[in-house]
């Protein structure tokens, strides 16, 4: 027997499908897929180089199974699967071959992924800009794929989002309400011209706004009077209400009611 040779002394088949091969001081645990790639049997002599090759195949096989579990969920782009594989095994020769195999077998397809992601996010009332930005910078989707995506119902999605959040701002003065709604729609990824069309339908209820302003004014004035004299309390209240978006005219009207 050569210096670098080992003799296979035992082969054990486990119920979970793993196969354990003992060769000298080495114990190689592999799947049936790896095992069948080699003609292994008890008494066979294998070299150190062959053992290294088997170990590399075991690593690649384990990495492939992990990648397959990720890809099968259809929740990850190629970049995301690659990043997760690299965290498991940083050897480029391992994760590159796994990615190539997953693509060849149809488990990784960024064009299908981008389309499904777009549809899912549109159902959640996200706009074109937010969807594209995420696909481009977080998911690693190429411009050739992004350019093929069609965003044909932006106003419909924007309107549904508007309906879901408008009550949150209904007591604010009209100008402040519109500003906050525009900011919310921008963060959600809707383009300015789409947001403008939707926000034309903002209703202004002066009576409700005035009633709410009087309550806020009274609360602020009372709070400041506990710390300042009447003049400074009034000044602080005015500054507070201006920051809230109320006009001087409406603020003075509210103060006269106190």
Tab-separated table of C-alpha atoms in Angstrom:
chain	number	residue	atom	x	y	z
A	1	UNK	CA	0.000	0.000	0.000
A	2	UNK	CA	1.360	3.423	-0.969
A	3	UNK	CA	2.154	6.015	1.671
A	4	UNK	CA	-0.845	8.174	0.781
A	5	UNK	CA	-3.328	5.299	0.411
A	6	UNK	CA	-6.103	4.333	2.811
A	7	UNK	CA	-8.092	1.116	2.906
A	8	UNK	CA	-11.866	1.289	3.243
A	9	UNK	CA	-12.610	-0.774	6.350
A	10	UNK	CA	-16.319	-0.158	6.815
A	11	UNK	CA	-19.325	1.147	4.916
A	12	UNK	CA	-22.497	1.859	6.887
A	13	UNK	CA	-25.918	2.769	5.440
A	14	UNK	CA	-28.090	4.860	7.791
A	15	UNK	CA	-31.887	4.977	7.801
A	16	UNK	CA	-31.837	8.686	6.996
A	17	UNK	CA	-30.077	7.966	3.703
A	18	UNK	CA	-26.570	9.009	4.761
A	19	UNK	CA	-23.712	6.649	3.986
A	20	UNK	CA	-20.653	6.491	6.242
A	21	UNK	CA	-17.356	5.323	4.741
A	22	UNK	CA	-14.376	4.636	7.033
A	23	UNK	CA	-10.914	4.658	5.473
A	24	UNK	CA	-8.009	4.649	7.925
A	25	UNK	CA	-8.497	7.619	10.250
A	26	UNK	CA	-10.974	9.233	7.847
A	27	UNK	CA	-14.737	8.912	8.174
A	28	UNK	CA	-16.605	10.283	5.173
A	29	UNK	CA	-20.342	10.832	5.523
A	30	UNK	CA	-22.040	11.316	2.186
A	31	UNK	CA	-25.344	11.119	0.375
A	32	UNK	CA	-26.295	8.341	-1.997
A	33	UNK	CA	-25.689	10.769	-4.873
A	34	UNK	CA	-22.020	11.224	-3.961
A	35	UNK	CA	-21.585	7.540	-3.068
A	36	UNK	CA	-22.788	6.342	-6.458
A	37	UNK	CA	-20.292	8.635	-8.201
A	38	UNK	CA	-17.479	6.496	-6.822
A	39	UNK	CA	-16.900	2.753	-6.894
A	40	UNK	CA	-16.454	2.328	-3.149
A	41	UNK	CA	-16.392	-0.978	-1.298
A	42	UNK	CA	-14.814	-2.463	1.831
A	43	UNK	CA	-11.187	-3.368	1.197
A	44	UNK	CA	-10.722	-0.861	-1.605
A	45	UNK	CA	-7.639	1.348	-1.421
A	46	UNK	CA	-8.084	5.061	-2.081
A	47	UNK	CA	-5.457	7.777	-2.259
A	48	UNK	CA	-5.325	11.013	-0.317
A	49	UNK	CA	-6.121	12.910	-3.528
A	50	UNK	CA	-9.242	10.789	-4.022
A	51	UNK	CA	-10.316	11.464	-0.439
A	52	UNK	CA	-9.907	15.224	-0.996
A	53	UNK	CA	-12.012	14.967	-4.165
A	54	UNK	CA	-14.742	13.042	-2.329
A	55	UNK	CA	-14.734	15.618	0.477
A	56	UNK	CA	-15.153	18.431	-2.051
A	57	UNK	CA	-18.026	16.567	-3.691
A	58	UNK	CA	-19.653	16.138	-0.257
A	59	UNK	CA	-19.366	19.893	0.374
A	60	UNK	CA	-20.825	20.707	-3.032
A	61	UNK	CA	-23.655	18.217	-2.550
A	62	UNK	CA	-24.567	19.625	0.876
A	63	UNK	CA	-24.424	23.156	-0.491
A	64	UNK	CA	-26.632	22.161	-3.417
A	65	UNK	CA	-29.256	20.697	-1.079
A	66	UNK	CA	-29.266	23.922	0.944
A	67	UNK	CA	-29.505	26.026	-2.224
A	68	UNK	CA	-32.310	23.831	-3.497
A	69	UNK	CA	-34.294	24.352	-0.285
A	70	UNK	CA	-33.911	28.108	-0.709
A	71	UNK	CA	-34.696	28.165	-4.428
A	72	UNK	CA	-37.711	25.874	-4.039
A	73	UNK	CA	-39.427	28.497	-1.879
A	74	UNK	CA	-39.382	30.931	-4.828
A	75	UNK	CA	-38.645	33.669	-2.282
A	76	UNK	CA	-35.068	34.451	-3.258
A	77	UNK	CA	-33.290	35.926	-6.239
A	78	UNK	CA	-30.044	34.469	-7.595
A	79	UNK	CA	-28.038	37.107	-5.690
A	80	UNK	CA	-29.764	36.278	-2.405
A	81	UNK	CA	-29.223	32.537	-2.830
A	82	UNK	CA	-25.571	33.158	-3.762
A	83	UNK	CA	-25.056	35.343	-0.668
A	84	UNK	CA	-26.542	32.679	1.581
A	85	UNK	CA	-24.424	29.952	-0.007
A	86	UNK	CA	-21.280	32.046	0.486
A	87	UNK	CA	-22.092	32.315	4.179
A	88	UNK	CA	-22.202	28.520	4.344
A	89	UNK	CA	-19.134	27.855	2.204
A	90	UNK	CA	-16.958	30.715	0.996
A	91	UNK	CA	-15.074	28.671	-1.610
A	92	UNK	CA	-15.987	30.179	-4.984
A	93	UNK	CA	-15.628	26.841	-6.768
A	94	UNK	CA	-18.384	25.404	-4.566
A	95	UNK	CA	-21.136	28.032	-4.653
A	96	UNK	CA	-20.579	28.943	-8.321
A	97	UNK	CA	-21.138	25.361	-9.440
A	98	UNK	CA	-24.247	25.110	-7.242
A	99	UNK	CA	-25.718	28.326	-8.680
A	100	UNK	CA	-25.022	27.102	-12.212
A	101	UNK	CA	-26.718	23.777	-11.481
A	102	UNK	CA	-29.787	25.410	-9.891
A	103	UNK	CA	-30.154	27.685	-12.911
A	104	UNK	CA	-29.753	24.813	-15.368
A	105	UNK	CA	-32.394	22.786	-13.533
A	106	UNK	CA	-34.796	25.747	-13.574
A	107	UNK	CA	-34.879	26.370	-9.838
A	108	UNK	CA	-33.341	29.837	-10.185
A	109	UNK	CA	-34.892	32.200	-12.698
A	110	UNK	CA	-34.560	35.923	-11.976
A	111	UNK	CA	-37.033	36.904	-14.686
A	112	UNK	CA	-39.790	34.811	-13.091
A	113	UNK	CA	-38.735	35.955	-9.629
A	114	UNK	CA	-38.877	39.665	-10.561
A	115	UNK	CA	-42.351	39.293	-12.051
A	116	UNK	CA	-43.702	37.411	-9.019
A	117	UNK	CA	-42.130	39.944	-6.661
A	118	UNK	CA	-43.716	42.823	-8.578
A	119	UNK	CA	-47.173	41.230	-8.470
A	120	UNK	CA	-46.894	40.452	-4.760
A	121	UNK	CA	-45.798	43.991	-3.875
A	122	UNK	CA	-48.471	45.592	-6.028
A	123	UNK	CA	-51.076	43.579	-4.140
A	124	UNK	CA	-49.563	45.088	-0.986
A	125	UNK	CA	-50.017	48.582	-2.476
A	126	UNK	CA	-46.383	49.361	-3.260
A	127	UNK	CA	-45.461	51.668	-6.103
A	128	UNK	CA	-43.215	51.264	-9.118
A	129	UNK	CA	-40.230	53.219	-7.746
A	130	UNK	CA	-40.062	51.249	-4.485
A	131	UNK	CA	-40.412	47.905	-6.289
A	132	UNK	CA	-37.710	48.699	-8.860
A	133	UNK	CA	-35.327	50.091	-6.243
A	134	UNK	CA	-35.616	46.928	-4.139
A	135	UNK	CA	-35.210	44.617	-7.132
A	136	UNK	CA	-32.176	46.529	-8.351
A	137	UNK	CA	-30.234	47.136	-5.138
A	138	UNK	CA	-31.381	44.433	-2.711
A	139	UNK	CA	-32.300	41.555	-4.995
A	140	UNK	CA	-29.573	42.087	-7.579
A	141	UNK	CA	-31.910	41.906	-10.577
A	142	UNK	CA	-30.373	43.142	-13.837
A	143	UNK	CA	-31.622	46.105	-15.854
A	144	UNK	CA	-32.458	43.838	-18.790
A	145	UNK	CA	-35.060	42.087	-16.620
A	146	UNK	CA	-36.314	45.209	-14.824
A	147	UNK	CA	-36.902	46.987	-18.137
A	148	UNK	CA	-39.384	44.270	-19.157
A	149	UNK	CA	-41.645	44.753	-16.145
A	150	UNK	CA	-44.959	46.482	-16.859
A	151	UNK	CA	-46.557	48.812	-14.305
A	152	UNK	CA	-50.002	49.457	-15.750
A	153	UNK	CA	-52.250	50.014	-12.721
A	154	UNK	CA	-50.256	52.442	-10.590
A	155	UNK	CA	-53.194	54.764	-9.903
A	156	UNK	CA	-55.324	51.845	-8.735
A	157	UNK	CA	-52.643	50.644	-6.311
A	158	UNK	CA	-52.005	54.214	-5.133
A	159	UNK	CA	-55.731	54.741	-4.510
A	160	UNK	CA	-55.950	51.588	-2.393
A	161	UNK	CA	-52.945	52.698	-0.364
A	162	UNK	CA	-54.455	56.173	0.049
A	163	UNK	CA	-57.713	54.689	1.335
A	164	UNK	CA	-55.784	52.585	3.864
A	165	UNK	CA	-53.965	55.533	5.458
A	166	UNK	CA	-56.143	58.625	5.015
A	167	UNK	CA	-57.916	58.294	8.365
A	168	UNK	CA	-54.585	58.620	10.132
A	169	UNK	CA	-54.312	62.231	8.975
A	170	UNK	CA	-57.964	63.293	8.764
A	171	UNK	CA	-57.797	65.721	11.721
A	172	UNK	CA	-54.832	67.647	10.363
A	173	UNK	CA	-55.230	70.956	8.520
A	174	UNK	CA	-55.627	70.501	4.778
A	175	UNK	CA	-52.115	71.634	3.762
A	176	UNK	CA	-50.411	69.493	6.409
A	177	UNK	CA	-52.637	66.538	5.606
A	178	UNK	CA	-51.748	66.758	1.927
A	179	UNK	CA	-48.023	67.075	2.680
A	180	UNK	CA	-47.973	64.051	4.949
A	181	UNK	CA	-49.988	61.966	2.500
A	182	UNK	CA	-47.615	62.926	-0.318
A	183	UNK	CA	-44.637	61.911	1.812
A	184	UNK	CA	-46.283	58.597	2.708
A	185	UNK	CA	-47.002	57.835	-0.946
A	186	UNK	CA	-43.462	58.782	-1.941
A	187	UNK	CA	-42.021	56.404	0.662
A	188	UNK	CA	-44.314	53.707	-0.683
A	189	UNK	CA	-42.802	54.148	-4.116
A	190	UNK	CA	-45.460	56.031	-6.059
A	191	UNK	CA	-44.278	58.628	-8.544
A	192	UNK	CA	-45.227	62.267	-7.955
A	193	UNK	CA	-47.665	62.494	-10.862
A	194	UNK	CA	-49.511	59.363	-9.654
A	195	UNK	CA	-49.721	60.675	-6.097
A	196	UNK	CA	-51.005	64.046	-7.353
A	197	UNK	CA	-53.871	62.414	-9.248
A	198	UNK	CA	-54.918	60.375	-6.210
A	199	UNK	CA	-54.596	63.271	-3.753
A	200	UNK	CA	-56.981	65.434	-5.743
A	201	UNK	CA	-59.688	63.531	-3.923
A	202	UNK	CA	-58.638	64.674	-0.436
A	203	UNK	CA	-61.660	65.918	1.416
A	204	UNK	CA	-61.405	68.879	3.722
A	205	UNK	CA	-63.815	69.085	6.654
A	206	UNK	CA	-63.335	72.568	8.091
A	207	UNK	CA	-65.704	71.928	10.953
A	208	UNK	CA	-63.823	68.820	12.108
A	209	UNK	CA	-60.456	70.470	11.587
A	210	UNK	CA	-61.508	73.499	13.614
A	211	UNK	CA	-62.888	71.363	16.412
A	212	UNK	CA	-59.661	69.402	16.603
A	213	UNK	CA	-57.555	72.587	16.439
A	214	UNK	CA	-59.449	74.068	19.396
A	215	UNK	CA	-58.759	70.940	21.465
A	216	UNK	CA	-55.061	70.903	20.572
A	217	UNK	CA	-54.772	74.633	21.229
A	218	UNK	CA	-56.435	74.343	24.648
A	219	UNK	CA	-54.222	71.405	25.647
A	220	UNK	CA	-51.016	73.158	24.527
A	221	UNK	CA	-51.930	76.459	26.181
A	222	UNK	CA	-52.719	74.725	29.479
A	223	UNK	CA	-49.442	72.821	29.339
A	224	UNK	CA	-47.354	75.921	28.653
A	225	UNK	CA	-49.127	77.996	31.318
A	226	UNK	CA	-47.828	75.541	33.881
A	227	UNK	CA	-44.283	76.581	32.961
A	228	UNK	CA	-44.486	80.126	31.590
A	229	UNK	CA	-46.337	83.404	32.085
A	230	UNK	CA	-49.423	84.087	29.941
A	231	UNK	CA	-47.537	85.948	27.213
A	232	UNK	CA	-44.831	83.287	26.793
A	233	UNK	CA	-47.393	80.490	27.049
A	234	UNK	CA	-49.348	82.045	24.197
A	235	UNK	CA	-46.158	82.465	22.124
A	236	UNK	CA	-45.140	78.854	22.742
A	237	UNK	CA	-48.623	77.667	21.785
A	238	UNK	CA	-48.523	79.619	18.520
A	239	UNK	CA	-45.088	78.169	17.658
A	240	UNK	CA	-46.336	74.665	18.460
A	241	UNK	CA	-49.423	75.007	16.262
A	242	UNK	CA	-47.424	76.516	13.401
A	243	UNK	CA	-45.195	73.429	13.467
A	244	UNK	CA	-48.370	71.353	13.255
A	245	UNK	CA	-49.201	73.092	9.977
A	246	UNK	CA	-51.967	75.459	11.055
A	247	UNK	CA	-52.222	78.977	9.627
A	248	UNK	CA	-51.865	82.076	11.802
A	249	UNK	CA	-55.449	83.030	11.026
A	250	UNK	CA	-56.818	79.712	12.322
A	251	UNK	CA	-54.469	79.770	15.338
A	252	UNK	CA	-55.641	83.235	16.412
A	253	UNK	CA	-59.248	82.142	16.007
A	254	UNK	CA	-58.575	79.140	18.259
A	255	UNK	CA	-56.821	81.275	20.877
A	256	UNK	CA	-59.771	83.662	21.011
A	257	UNK	CA	-61.970	80.735	22.008
A	258	UNK	CA	-59.806	79.868	25.026
